[in-house]
Short mmCIF file of N, CA and C in Angstrom, two decimals:
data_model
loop_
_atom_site.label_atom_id
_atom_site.label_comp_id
_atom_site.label_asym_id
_atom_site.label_seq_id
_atom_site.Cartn_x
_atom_site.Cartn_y
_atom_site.Cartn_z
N UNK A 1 -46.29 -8.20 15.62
CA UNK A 1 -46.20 -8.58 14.23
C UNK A 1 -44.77 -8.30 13.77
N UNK A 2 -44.08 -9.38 13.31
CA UNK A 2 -42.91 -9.04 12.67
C UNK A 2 -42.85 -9.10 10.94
N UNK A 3 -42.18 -8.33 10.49
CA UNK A 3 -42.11 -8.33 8.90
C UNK A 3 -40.60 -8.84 8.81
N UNK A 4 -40.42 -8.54 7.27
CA UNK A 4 -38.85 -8.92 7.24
C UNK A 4 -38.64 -7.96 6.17
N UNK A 5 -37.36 -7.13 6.73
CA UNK A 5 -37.10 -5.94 6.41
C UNK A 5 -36.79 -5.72 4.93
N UNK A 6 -37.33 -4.28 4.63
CA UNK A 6 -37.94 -4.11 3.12
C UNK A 6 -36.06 -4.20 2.48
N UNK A 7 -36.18 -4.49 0.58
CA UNK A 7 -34.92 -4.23 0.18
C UNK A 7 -34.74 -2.91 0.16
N UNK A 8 -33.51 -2.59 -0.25
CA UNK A 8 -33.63 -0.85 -1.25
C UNK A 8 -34.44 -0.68 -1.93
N UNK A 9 -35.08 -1.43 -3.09
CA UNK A 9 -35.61 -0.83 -4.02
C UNK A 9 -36.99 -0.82 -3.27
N UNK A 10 -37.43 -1.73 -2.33
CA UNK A 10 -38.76 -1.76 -1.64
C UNK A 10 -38.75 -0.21 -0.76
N UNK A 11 -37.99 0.04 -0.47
CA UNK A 11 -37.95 0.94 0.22
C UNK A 11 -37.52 2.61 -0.42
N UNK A 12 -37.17 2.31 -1.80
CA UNK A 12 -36.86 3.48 -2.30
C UNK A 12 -38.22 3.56 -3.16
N UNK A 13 -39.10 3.04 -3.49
CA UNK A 13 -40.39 2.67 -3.94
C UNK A 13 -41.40 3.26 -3.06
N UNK A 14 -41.13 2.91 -1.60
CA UNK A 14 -42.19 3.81 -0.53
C UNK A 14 -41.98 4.97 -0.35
N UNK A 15 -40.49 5.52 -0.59
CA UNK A 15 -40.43 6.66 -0.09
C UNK A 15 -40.97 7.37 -1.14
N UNK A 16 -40.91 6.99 -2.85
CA UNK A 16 -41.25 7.96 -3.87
C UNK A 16 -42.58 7.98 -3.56
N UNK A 17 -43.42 7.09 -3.47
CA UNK A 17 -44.96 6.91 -2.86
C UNK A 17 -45.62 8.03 -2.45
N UNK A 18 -44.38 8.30 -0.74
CA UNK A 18 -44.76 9.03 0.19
C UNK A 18 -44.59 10.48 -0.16
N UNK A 19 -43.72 11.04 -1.32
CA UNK A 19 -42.98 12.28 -1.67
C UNK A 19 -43.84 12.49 -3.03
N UNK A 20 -45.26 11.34 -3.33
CA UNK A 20 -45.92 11.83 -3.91
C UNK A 20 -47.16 12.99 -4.14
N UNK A 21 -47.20 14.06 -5.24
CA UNK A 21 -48.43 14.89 -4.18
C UNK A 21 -50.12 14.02 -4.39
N UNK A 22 -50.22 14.66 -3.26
CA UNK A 22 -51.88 14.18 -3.38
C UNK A 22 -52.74 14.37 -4.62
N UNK A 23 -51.96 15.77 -5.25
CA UNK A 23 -52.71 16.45 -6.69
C UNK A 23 -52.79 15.27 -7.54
N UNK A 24 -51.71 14.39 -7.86
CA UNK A 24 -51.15 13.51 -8.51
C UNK A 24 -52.26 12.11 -8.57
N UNK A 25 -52.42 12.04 -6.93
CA UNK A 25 -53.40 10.66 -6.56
C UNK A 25 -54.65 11.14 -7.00
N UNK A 26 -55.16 12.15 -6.24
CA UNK A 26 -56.60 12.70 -6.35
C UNK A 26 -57.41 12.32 -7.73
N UNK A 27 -56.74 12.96 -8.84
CA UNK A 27 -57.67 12.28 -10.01
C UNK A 27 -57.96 11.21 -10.54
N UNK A 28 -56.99 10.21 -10.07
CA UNK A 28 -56.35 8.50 -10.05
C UNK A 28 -57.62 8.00 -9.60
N UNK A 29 -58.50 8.82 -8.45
CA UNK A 29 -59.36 8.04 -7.29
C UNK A 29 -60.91 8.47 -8.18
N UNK A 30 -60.51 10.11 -9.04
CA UNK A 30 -61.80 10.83 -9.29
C UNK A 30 -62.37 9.30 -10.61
N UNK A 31 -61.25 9.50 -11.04
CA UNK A 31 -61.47 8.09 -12.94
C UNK A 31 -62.05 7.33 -12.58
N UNK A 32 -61.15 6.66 -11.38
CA UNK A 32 -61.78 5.29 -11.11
C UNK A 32 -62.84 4.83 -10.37
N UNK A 33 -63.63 6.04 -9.66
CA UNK A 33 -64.54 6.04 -9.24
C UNK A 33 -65.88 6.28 -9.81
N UNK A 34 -65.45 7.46 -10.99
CA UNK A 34 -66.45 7.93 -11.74
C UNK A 34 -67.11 6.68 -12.82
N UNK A 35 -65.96 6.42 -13.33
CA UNK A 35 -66.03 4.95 -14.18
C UNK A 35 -67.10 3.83 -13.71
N UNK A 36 -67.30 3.57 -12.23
CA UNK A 36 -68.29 2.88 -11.91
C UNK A 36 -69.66 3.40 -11.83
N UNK A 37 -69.71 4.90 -12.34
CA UNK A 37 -70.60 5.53 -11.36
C UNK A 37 -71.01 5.75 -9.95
N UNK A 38 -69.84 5.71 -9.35
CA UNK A 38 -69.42 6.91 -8.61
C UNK A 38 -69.33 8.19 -8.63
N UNK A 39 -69.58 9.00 -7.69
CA UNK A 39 -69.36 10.54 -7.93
C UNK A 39 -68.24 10.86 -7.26
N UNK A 40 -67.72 12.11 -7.16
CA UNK A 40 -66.14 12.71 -6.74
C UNK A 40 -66.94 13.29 -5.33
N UNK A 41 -68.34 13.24 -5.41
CA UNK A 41 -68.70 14.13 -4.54
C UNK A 41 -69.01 13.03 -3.15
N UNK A 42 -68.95 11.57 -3.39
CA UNK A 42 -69.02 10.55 -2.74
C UNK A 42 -67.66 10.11 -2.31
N UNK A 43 -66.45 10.05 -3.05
CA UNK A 43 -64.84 10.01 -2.74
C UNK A 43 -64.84 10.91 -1.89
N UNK A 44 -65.52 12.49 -2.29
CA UNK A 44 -64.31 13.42 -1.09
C UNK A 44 -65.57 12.64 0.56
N UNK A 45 -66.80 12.86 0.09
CA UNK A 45 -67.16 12.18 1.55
C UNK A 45 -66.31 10.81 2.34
N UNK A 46 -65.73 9.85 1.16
CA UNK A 46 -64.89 8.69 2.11
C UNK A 46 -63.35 9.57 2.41
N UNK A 47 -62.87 10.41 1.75
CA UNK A 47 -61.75 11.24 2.57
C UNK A 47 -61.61 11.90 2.96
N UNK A 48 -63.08 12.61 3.13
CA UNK A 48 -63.62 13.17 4.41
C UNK A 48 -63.32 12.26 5.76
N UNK A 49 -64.61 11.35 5.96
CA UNK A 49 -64.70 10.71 6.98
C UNK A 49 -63.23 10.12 7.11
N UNK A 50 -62.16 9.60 6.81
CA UNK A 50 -60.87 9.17 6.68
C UNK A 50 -60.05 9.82 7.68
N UNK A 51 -59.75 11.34 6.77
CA UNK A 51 -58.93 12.31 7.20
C UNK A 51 -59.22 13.34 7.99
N UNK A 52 -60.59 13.42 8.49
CA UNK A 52 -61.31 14.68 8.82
C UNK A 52 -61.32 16.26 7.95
N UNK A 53 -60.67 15.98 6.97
CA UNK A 53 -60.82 16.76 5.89
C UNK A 53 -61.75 17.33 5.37
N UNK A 54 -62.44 18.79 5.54
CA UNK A 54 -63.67 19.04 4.75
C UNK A 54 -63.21 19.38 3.33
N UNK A 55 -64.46 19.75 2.60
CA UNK A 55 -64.38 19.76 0.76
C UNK A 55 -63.22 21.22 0.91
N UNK A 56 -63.44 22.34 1.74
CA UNK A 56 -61.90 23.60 1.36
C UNK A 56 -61.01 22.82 2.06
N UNK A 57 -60.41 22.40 2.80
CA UNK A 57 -59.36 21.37 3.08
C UNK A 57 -58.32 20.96 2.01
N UNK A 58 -59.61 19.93 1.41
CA UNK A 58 -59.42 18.78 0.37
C UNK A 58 -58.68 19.71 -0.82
N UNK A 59 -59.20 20.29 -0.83
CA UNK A 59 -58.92 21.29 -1.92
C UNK A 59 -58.18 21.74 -2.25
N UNK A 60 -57.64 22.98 -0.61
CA UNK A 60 -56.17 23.10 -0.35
C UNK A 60 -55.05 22.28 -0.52
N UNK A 61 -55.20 20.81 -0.41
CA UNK A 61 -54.12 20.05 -0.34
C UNK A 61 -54.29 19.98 -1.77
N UNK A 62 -55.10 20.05 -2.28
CA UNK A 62 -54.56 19.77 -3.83
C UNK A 62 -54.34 20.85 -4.59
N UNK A 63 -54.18 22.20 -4.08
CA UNK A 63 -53.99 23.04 -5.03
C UNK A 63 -52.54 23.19 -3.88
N UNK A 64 -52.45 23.16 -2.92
CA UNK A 64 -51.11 23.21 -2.67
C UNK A 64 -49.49 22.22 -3.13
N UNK A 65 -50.27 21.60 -3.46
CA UNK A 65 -49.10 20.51 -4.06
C UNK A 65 -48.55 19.36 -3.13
N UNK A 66 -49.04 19.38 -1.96
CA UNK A 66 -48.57 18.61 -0.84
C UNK A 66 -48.09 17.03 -1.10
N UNK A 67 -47.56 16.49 -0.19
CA UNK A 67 -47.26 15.05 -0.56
C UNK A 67 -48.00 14.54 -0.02
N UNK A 68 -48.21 13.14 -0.07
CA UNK A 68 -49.07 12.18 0.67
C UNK A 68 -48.27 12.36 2.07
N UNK A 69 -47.19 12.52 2.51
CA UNK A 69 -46.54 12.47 3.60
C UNK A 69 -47.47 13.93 4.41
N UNK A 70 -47.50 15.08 4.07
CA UNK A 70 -47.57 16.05 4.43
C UNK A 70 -49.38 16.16 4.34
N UNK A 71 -49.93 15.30 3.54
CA UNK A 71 -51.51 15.10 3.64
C UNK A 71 -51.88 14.65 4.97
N UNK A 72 -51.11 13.07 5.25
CA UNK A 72 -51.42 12.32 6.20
C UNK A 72 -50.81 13.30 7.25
N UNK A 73 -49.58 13.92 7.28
CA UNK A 73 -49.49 15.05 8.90
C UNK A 73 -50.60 15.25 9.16
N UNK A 74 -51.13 16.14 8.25
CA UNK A 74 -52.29 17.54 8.79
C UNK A 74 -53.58 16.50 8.89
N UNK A 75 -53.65 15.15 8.47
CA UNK A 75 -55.17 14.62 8.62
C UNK A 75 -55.26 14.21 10.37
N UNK A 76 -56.48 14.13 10.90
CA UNK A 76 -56.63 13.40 12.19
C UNK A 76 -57.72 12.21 11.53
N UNK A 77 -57.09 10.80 11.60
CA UNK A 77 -57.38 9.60 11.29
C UNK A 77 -58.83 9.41 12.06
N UNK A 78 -59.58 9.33 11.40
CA UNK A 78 -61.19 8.30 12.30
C UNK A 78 -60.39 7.45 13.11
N UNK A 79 -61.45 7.34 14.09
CA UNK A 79 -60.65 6.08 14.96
C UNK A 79 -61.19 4.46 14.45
N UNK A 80 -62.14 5.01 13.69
CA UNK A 80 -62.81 3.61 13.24
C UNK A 80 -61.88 3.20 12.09
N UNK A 81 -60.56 3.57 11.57
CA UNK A 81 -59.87 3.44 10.60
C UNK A 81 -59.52 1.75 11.41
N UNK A 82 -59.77 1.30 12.48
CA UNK A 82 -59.28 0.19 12.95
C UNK A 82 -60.02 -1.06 12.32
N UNK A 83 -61.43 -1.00 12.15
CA UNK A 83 -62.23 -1.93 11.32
C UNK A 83 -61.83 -2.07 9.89
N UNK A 84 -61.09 -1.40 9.11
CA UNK A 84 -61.00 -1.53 7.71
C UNK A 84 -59.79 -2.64 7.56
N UNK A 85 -60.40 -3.64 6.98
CA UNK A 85 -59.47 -4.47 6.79
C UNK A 85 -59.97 -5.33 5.54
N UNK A 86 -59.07 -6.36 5.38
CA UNK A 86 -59.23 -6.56 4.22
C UNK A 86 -57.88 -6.65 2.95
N UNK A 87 -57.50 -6.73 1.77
CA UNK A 87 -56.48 -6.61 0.76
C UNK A 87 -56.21 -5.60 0.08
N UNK A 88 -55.34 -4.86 -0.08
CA UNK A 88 -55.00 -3.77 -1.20
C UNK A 88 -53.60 -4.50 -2.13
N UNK A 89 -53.55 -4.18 -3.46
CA UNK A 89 -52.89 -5.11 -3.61
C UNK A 89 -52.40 -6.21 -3.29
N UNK A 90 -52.59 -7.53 -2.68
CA UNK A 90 -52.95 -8.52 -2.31
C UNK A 90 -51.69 -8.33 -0.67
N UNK A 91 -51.78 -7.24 -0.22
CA UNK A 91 -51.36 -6.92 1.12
C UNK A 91 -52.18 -6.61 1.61
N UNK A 92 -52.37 -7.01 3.23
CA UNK A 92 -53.69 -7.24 4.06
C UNK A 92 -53.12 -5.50 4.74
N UNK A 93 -54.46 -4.81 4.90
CA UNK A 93 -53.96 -3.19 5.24
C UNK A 93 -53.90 -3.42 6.61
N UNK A 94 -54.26 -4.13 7.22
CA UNK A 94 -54.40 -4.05 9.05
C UNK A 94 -52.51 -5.00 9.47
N UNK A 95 -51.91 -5.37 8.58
CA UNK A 95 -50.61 -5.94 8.68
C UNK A 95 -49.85 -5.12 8.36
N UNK A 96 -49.79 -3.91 7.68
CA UNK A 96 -48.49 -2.65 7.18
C UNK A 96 -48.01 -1.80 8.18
N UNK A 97 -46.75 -2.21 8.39
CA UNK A 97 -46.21 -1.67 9.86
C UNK A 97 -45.86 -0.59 9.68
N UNK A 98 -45.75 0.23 8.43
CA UNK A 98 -45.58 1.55 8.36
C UNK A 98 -46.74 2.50 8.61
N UNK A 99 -47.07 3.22 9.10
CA UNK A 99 -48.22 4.18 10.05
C UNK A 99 -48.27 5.07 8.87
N UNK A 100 -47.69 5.42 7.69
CA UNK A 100 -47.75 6.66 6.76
C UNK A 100 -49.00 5.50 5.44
N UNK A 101 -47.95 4.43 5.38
CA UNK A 101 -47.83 3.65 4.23
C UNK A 101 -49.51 2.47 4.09
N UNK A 102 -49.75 1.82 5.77
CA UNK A 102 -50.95 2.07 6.23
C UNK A 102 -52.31 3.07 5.92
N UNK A 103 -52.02 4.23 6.61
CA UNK A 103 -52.76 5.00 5.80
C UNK A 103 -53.49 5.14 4.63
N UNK A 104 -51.95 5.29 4.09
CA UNK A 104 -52.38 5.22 2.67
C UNK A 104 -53.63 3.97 1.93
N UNK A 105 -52.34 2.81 2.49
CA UNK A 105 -54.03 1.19 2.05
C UNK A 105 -54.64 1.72 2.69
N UNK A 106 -55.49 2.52 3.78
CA UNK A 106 -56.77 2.70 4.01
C UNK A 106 -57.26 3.30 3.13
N UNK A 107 -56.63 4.63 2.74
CA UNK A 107 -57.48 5.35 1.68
C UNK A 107 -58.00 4.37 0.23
N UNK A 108 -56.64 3.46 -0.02
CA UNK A 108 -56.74 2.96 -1.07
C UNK A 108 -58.15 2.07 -0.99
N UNK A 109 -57.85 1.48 0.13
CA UNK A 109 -59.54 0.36 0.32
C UNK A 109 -60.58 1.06 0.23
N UNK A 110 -60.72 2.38 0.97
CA UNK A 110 -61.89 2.74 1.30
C UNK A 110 -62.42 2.87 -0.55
N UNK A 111 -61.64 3.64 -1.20
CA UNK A 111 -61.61 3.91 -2.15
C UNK A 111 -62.20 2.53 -3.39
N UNK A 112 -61.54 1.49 -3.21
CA UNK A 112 -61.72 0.70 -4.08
C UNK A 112 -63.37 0.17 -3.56
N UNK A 113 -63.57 0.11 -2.24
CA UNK A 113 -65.19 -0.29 -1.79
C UNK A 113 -65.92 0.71 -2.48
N UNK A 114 -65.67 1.74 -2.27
CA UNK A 114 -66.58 2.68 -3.15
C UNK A 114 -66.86 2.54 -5.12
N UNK A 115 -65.88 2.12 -5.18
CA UNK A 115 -65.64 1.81 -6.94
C UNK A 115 -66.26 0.21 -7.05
N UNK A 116 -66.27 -0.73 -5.95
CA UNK A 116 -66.75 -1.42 -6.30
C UNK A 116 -68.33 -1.90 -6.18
N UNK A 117 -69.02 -0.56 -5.69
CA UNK A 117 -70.27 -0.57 -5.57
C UNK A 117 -70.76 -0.63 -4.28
N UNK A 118 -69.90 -0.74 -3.12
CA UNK A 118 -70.72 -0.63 -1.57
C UNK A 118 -71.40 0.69 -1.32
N UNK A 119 -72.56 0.11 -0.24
CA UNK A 119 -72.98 1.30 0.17
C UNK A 119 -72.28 2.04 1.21
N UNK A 120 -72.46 3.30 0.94
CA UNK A 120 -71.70 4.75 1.25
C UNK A 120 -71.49 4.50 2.85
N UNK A 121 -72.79 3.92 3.59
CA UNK A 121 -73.02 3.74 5.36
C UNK A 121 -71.84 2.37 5.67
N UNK A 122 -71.90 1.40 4.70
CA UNK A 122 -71.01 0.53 4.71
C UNK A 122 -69.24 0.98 4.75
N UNK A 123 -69.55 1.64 3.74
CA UNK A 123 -67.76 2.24 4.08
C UNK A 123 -67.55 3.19 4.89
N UNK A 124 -68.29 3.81 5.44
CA UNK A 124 -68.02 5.19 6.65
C UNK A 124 -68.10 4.36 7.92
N UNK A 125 -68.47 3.04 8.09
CA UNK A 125 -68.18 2.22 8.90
C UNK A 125 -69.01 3.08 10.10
#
């Protein structure tokens, strides 16, 4: 797969992304999940299964302040992260040649399937 290489500002845009903390995202995912009726207690299960992250984990990273960069270090990825495909912002997540930035659209998808009403067995794939 070839892309065509990001500008500056595309690229000074990912890096603030990546140097973001998780504390920051985390409640972003709790709103917009809850809002559908969703629970937080159904999110940490999809970033559970994601990251291998249990609920003191999850926790840690958010009371530690970590970045999404330093989240995705310490996570070990499902291997089934390979089936999730599909659009995040109208970028297809199985095409993002960045391995951090990737990631991330996974979380973001898994996340938005959950907000948009799939079942829980459906997104743990």
């Amino acid at each position: 797969m070839t892309t065509a290489p990001l500008s500056s500002r595309q690229e000074a845009n990912m890096q603030r992304l990546f140097a973001m903390p998780f504390a920051d995202l985390y409640p972003l995912y709790v709103t917009k999940v809850t809002k559908k009726n969703r629970t937080e207690t159904e999110l940490r299960s999809v970033i559970s299964w994601l990251t291998g992250f249990d609920d003191r984990e999850i926790d840690s990273c958010i009371s530690s302040g970590q970045s999404l960069t330093e989240f995705f270090a310490g996570a070990h990825l499902n291997p089934q992260v390979v089936l999730i495909t599909g659009s995040v912002c109208g970028v297809k997540v199985q095409e993002v040649a960045n391995p951090l930035m990737r990631s991330i659209r996974y979380m973001d998808k898994l996340v938005d399937e959950l907000a948009q009403g799939h079942d829980l067995s459906k997104i743990l794939r």
